PDB file of C-alpha atoms in Angstrom:
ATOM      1  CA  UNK D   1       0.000   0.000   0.000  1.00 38.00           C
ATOM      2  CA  UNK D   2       2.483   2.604   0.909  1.00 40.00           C
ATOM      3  CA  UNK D   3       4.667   1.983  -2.392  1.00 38.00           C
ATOM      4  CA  UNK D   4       0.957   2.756  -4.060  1.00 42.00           C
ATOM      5  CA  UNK D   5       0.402   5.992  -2.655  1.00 47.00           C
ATOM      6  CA  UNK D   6       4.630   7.329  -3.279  1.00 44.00           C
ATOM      7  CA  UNK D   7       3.738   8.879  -6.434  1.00 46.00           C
ATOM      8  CA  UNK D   8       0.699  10.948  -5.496  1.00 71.00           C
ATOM      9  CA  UNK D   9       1.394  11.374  -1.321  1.00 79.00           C
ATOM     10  CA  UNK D  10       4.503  12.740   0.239  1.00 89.00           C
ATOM     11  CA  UNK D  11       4.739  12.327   3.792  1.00 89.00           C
ATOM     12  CA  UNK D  12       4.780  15.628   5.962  1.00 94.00           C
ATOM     13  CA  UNK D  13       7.291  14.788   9.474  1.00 94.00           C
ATOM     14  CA  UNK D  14       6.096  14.766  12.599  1.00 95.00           C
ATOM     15  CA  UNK D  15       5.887  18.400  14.441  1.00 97.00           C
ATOM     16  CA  UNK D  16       8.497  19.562  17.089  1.00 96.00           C
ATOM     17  CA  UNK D  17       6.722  18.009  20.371  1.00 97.00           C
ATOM     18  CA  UNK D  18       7.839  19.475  24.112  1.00 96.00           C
ATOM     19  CA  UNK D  19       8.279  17.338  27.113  1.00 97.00           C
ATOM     20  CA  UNK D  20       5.268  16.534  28.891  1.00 96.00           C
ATOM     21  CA  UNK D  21       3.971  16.063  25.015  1.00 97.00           C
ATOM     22  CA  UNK D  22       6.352  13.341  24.709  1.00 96.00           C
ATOM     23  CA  UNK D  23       5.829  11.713  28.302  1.00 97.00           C
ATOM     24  CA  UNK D  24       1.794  11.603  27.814  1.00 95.00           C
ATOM     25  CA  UNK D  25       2.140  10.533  24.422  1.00 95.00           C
ATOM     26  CA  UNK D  26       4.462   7.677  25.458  1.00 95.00           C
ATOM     27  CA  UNK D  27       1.885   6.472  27.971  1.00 93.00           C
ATOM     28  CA  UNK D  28      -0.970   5.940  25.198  1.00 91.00           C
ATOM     29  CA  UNK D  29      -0.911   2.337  24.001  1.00 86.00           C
ATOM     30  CA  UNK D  30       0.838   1.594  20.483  1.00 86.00           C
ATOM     31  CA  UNK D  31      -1.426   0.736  17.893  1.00 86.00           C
ATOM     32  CA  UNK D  32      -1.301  -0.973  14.389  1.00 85.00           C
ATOM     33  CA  UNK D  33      -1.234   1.661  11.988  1.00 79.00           C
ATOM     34  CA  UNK D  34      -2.959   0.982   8.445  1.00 88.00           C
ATOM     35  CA  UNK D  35      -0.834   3.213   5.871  1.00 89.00           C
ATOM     36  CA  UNK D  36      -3.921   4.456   4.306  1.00 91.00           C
ATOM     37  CA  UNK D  37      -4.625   6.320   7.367  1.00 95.00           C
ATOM     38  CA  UNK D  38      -0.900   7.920   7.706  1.00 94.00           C
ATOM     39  CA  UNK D  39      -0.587  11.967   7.556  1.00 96.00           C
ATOM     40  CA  UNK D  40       0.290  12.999   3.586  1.00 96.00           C
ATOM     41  CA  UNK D  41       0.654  16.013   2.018  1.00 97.00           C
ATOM     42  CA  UNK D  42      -1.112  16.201  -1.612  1.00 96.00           C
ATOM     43  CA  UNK D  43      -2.978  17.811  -4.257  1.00 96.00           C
ATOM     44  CA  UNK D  44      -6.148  19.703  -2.648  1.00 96.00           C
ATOM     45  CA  UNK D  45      -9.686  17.714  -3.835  1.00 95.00           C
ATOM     46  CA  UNK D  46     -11.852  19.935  -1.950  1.00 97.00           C
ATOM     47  CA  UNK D  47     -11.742  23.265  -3.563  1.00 97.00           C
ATOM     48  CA  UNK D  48     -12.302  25.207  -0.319  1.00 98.00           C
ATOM     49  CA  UNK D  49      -9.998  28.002   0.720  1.00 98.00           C
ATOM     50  CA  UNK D  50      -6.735  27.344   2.229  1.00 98.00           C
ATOM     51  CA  UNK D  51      -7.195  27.087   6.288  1.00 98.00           C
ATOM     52  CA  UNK D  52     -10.275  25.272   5.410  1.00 98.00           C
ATOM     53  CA  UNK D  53     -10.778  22.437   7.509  1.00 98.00           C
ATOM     54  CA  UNK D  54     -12.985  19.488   5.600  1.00 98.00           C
ATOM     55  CA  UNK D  55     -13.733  15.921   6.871  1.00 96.00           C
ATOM     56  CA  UNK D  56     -14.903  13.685   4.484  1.00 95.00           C
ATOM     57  CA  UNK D  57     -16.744  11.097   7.230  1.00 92.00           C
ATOM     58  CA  UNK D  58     -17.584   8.219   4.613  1.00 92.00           C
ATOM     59  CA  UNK D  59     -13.555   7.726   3.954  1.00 95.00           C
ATOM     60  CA  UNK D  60     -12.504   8.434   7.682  1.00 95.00           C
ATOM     61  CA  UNK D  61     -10.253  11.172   6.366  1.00 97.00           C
ATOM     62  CA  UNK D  62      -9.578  15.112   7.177  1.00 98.00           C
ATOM     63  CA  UNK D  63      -8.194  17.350   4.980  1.00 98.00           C
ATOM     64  CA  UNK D  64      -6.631  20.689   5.698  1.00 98.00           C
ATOM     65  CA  UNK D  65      -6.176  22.609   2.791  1.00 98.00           C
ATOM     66  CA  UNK D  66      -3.159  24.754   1.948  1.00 98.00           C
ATOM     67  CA  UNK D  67      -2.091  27.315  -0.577  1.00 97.00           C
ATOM     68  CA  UNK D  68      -1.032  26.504  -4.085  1.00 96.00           C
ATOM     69  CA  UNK D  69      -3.616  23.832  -4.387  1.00 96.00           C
ATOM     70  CA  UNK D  70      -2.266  21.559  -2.044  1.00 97.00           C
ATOM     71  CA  UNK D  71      -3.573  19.459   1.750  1.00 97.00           C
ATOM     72  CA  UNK D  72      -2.628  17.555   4.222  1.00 98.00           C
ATOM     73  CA  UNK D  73      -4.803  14.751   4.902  1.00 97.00           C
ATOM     74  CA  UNK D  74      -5.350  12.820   7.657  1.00 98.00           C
ATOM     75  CA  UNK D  75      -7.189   9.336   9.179  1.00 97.00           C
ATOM     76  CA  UNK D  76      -9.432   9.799  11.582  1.00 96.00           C
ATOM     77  CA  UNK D  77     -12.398   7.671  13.518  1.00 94.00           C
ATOM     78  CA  UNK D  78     -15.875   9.632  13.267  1.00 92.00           C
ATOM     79  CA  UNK D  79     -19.018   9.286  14.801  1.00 82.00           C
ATOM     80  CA  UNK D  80     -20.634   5.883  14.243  1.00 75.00           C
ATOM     81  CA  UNK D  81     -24.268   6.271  12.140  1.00 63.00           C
ATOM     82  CA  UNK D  82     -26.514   6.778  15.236  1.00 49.00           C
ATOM     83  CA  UNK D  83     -24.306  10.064  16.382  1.00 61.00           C
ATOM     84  CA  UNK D  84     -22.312  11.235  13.937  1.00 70.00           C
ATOM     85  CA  UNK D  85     -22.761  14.707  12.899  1.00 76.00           C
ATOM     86  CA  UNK D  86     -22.351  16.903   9.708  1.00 86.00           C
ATOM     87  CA  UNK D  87     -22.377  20.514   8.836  1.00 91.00           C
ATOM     88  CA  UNK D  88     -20.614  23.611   8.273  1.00 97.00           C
ATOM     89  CA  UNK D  89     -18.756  25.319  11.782  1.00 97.00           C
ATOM     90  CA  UNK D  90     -15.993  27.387  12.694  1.00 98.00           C
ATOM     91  CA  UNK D  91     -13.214  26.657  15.529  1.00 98.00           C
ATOM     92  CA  UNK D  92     -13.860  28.639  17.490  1.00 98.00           C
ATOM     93  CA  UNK D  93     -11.227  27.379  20.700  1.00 97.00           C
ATOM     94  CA  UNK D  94      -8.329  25.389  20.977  1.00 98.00           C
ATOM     95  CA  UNK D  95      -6.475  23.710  23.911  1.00 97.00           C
ATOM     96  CA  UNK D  96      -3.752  21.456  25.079  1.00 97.00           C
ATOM     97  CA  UNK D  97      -4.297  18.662  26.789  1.00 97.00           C
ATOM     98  CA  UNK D  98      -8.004  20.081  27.862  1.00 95.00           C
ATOM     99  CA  UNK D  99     -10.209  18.175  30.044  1.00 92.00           C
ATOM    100  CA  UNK D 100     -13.170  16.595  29.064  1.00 86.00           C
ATOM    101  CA  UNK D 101     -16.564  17.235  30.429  1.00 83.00           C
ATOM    102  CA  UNK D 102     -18.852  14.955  28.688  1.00 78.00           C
ATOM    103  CA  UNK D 103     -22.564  16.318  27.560  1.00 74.00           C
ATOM    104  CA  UNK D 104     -25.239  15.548  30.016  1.00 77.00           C
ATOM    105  CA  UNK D 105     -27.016  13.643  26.274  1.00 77.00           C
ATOM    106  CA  UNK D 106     -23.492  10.998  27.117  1.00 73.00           C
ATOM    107  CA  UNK D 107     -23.788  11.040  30.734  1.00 75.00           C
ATOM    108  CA  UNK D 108     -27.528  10.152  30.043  1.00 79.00           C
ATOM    109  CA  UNK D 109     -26.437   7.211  27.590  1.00 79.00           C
ATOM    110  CA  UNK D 110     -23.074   6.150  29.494  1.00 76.00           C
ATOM    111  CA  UNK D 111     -24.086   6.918  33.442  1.00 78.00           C
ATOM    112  CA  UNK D 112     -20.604   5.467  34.095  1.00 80.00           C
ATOM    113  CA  UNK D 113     -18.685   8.342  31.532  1.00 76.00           C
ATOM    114  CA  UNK D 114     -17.193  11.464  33.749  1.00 76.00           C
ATOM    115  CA  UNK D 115     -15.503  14.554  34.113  1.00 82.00           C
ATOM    116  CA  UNK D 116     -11.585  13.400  33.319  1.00 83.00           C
ATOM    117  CA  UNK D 117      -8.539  15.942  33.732  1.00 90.00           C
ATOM    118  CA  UNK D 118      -6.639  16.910  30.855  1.00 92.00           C
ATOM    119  CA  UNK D 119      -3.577  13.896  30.636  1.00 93.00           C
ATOM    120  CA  UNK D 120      -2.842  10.532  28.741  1.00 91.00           C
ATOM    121  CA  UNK D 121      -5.816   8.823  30.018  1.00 88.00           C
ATOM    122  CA  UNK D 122      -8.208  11.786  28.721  1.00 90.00           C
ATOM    123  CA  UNK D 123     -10.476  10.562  25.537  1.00 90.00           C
ATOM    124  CA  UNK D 124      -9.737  14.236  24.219  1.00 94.00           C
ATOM    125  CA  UNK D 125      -6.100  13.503  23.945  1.00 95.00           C
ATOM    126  CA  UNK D 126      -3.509  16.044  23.115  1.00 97.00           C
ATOM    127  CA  UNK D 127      -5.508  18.502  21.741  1.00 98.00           C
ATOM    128  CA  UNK D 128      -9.133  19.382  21.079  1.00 97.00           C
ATOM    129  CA  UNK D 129     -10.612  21.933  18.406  1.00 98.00           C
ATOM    130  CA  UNK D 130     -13.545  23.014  19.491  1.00 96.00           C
ATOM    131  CA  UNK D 131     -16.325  23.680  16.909  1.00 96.00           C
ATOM    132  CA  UNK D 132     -19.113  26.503  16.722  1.00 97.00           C
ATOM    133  CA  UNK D 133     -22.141  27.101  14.540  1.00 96.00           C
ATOM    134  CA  UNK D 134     -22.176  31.359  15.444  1.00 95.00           C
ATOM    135  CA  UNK D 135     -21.736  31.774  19.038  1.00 95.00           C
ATOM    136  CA  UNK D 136     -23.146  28.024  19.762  1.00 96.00           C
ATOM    137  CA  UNK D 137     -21.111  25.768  20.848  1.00 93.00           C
ATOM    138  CA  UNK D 138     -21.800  22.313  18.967  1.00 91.00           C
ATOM    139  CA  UNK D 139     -20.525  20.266  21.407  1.00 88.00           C
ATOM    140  CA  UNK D 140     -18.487  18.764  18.397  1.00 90.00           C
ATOM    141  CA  UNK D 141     -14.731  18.379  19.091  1.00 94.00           C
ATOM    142  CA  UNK D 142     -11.840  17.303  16.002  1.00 97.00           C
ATOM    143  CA  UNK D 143      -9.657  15.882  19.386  1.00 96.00           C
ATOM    144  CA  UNK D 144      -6.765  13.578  19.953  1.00 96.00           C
ATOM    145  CA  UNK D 145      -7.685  10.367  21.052  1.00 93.00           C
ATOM    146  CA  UNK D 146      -6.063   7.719  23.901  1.00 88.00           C
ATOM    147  CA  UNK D 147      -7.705   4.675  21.259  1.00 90.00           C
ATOM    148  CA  UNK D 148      -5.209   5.110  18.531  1.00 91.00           C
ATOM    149  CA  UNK D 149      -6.468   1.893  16.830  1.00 92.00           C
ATOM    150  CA  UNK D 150      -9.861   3.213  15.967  1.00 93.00           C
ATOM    151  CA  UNK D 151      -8.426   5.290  13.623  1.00 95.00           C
ATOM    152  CA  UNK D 152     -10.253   4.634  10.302  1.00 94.00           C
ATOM    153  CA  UNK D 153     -13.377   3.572  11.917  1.00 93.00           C
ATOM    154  CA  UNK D 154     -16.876   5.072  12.409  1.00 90.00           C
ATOM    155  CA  UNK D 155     -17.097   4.642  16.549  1.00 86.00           C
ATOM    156  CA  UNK D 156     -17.456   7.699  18.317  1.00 71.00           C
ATOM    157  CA  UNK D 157     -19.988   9.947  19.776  1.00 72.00           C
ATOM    158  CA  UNK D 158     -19.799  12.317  16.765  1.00 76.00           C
ATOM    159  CA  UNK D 159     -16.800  13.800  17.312  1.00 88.00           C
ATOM    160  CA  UNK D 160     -13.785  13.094  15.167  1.00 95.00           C
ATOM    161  CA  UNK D 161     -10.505  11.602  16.548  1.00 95.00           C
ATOM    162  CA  UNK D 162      -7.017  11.543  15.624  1.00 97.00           C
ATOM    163  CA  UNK D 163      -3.588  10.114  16.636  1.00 96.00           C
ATOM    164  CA  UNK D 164      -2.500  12.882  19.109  1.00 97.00           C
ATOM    165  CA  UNK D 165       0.419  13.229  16.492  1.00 97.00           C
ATOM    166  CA  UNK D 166      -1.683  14.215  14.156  1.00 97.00           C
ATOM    167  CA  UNK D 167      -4.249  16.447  16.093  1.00 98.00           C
ATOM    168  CA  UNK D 168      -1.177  18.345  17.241  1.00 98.00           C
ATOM    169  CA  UNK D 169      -0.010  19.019  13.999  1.00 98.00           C
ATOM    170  CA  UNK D 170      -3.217  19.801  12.508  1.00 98.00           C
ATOM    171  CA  UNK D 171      -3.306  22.491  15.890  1.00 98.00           C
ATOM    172  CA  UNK D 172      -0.093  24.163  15.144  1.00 98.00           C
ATOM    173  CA  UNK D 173      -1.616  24.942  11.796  1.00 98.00           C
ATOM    174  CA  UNK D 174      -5.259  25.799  12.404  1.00 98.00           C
ATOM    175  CA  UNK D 175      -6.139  29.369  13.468  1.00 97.00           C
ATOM    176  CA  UNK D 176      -9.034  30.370  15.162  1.00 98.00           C
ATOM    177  CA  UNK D 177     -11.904  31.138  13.282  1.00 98.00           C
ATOM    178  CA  UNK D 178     -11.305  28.862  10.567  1.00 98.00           C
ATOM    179  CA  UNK D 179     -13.843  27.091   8.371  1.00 98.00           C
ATOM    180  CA  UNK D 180     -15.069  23.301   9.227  1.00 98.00           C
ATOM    181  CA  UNK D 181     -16.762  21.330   6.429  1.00 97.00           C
ATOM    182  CA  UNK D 182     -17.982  17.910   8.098  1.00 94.00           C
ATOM    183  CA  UNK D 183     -19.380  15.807   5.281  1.00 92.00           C
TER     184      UNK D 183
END
């Protein structure tokens, strides 16, 4: 698979990570990591504006579109069918290592799911986007995740997850305010 995608994907390296990055990110369990799913930079398919920030649910992938007609894309899990979620937002937050305060619609599903601080053993994992139609928070989050090998599958509560190598890198690059497509 990899020697497929060389002539259309180049890889992008991993970002510059500080200490405590490194030590949490050591304490998530290693996964198997399909190639399909790995972090490439290519020619843009979505037409949107660079900054843009599109998720394309059905193929488990995000893009994040750059100048000069180009993207990085990236696996990700989504929501599974009964609570995934589409639409247009805006980030309109961002944070390292945040906590995660699950909505009382989980807590109502999952009475066992609560509060967790920000750390390795957080489902938000290194970093969390979070996403806004206007002033409203959605409740959607593009997050790390501490359940690296569910990448490429529809099994979350809506919100989309990705390796915390990835969600880190895709935070260093995304500014506030910008465009999310979820299709």
């Amino acid at each position: 698979m990899a020697l497929a995608l060389g002539g259309c994907f180049a890889s992008v390296p991993d970002p510059q990570v500080g200490t405590r990055d490194q030590q949490w990110m050591s304490m998530v369990p290693k996964a198997e990591f399909d190639p399909q799913y790995a972090r490439y930079l290519t020619d843009d398919e979505t037409g949107e504006a660079p900054g843009t920030i599109v998720v394309d649910t059905k193929r488990r992938l995000l893009f994040y579109v750059l100048p000069n007609r180009k993207m990085i894309r990236y696996g990700v899990a989504v929501g599974d069918e009964a609570y995934g979620w589409s639409g247009a937002a805006t980030v309109q937050r961002k944070a390292e290592w945040p906590d995660w305060n699950p909505p009382a619609e989980m807590t109502a599903r999952w009475p066992h799911v609560r509060k967790t601080a920000g750390g390795p053993g957080n489902p938000l994992g290194a970093r969390a986007l979070y996403l806004f139609q206007g002033n409203k928070d959605t409740l959607y989050r593009i997050h790390g995740t501490n359940e690296p090998e569910k990448i490429g599958r529809a099994v979350s509560s809506g919100c989309i997850r990705m390796s915390n190598i990835d969600v880190i890198d895709l935070y260093n690059r995304v500014s506030v305010g910008a465009k999310v497509i979820v299709k």
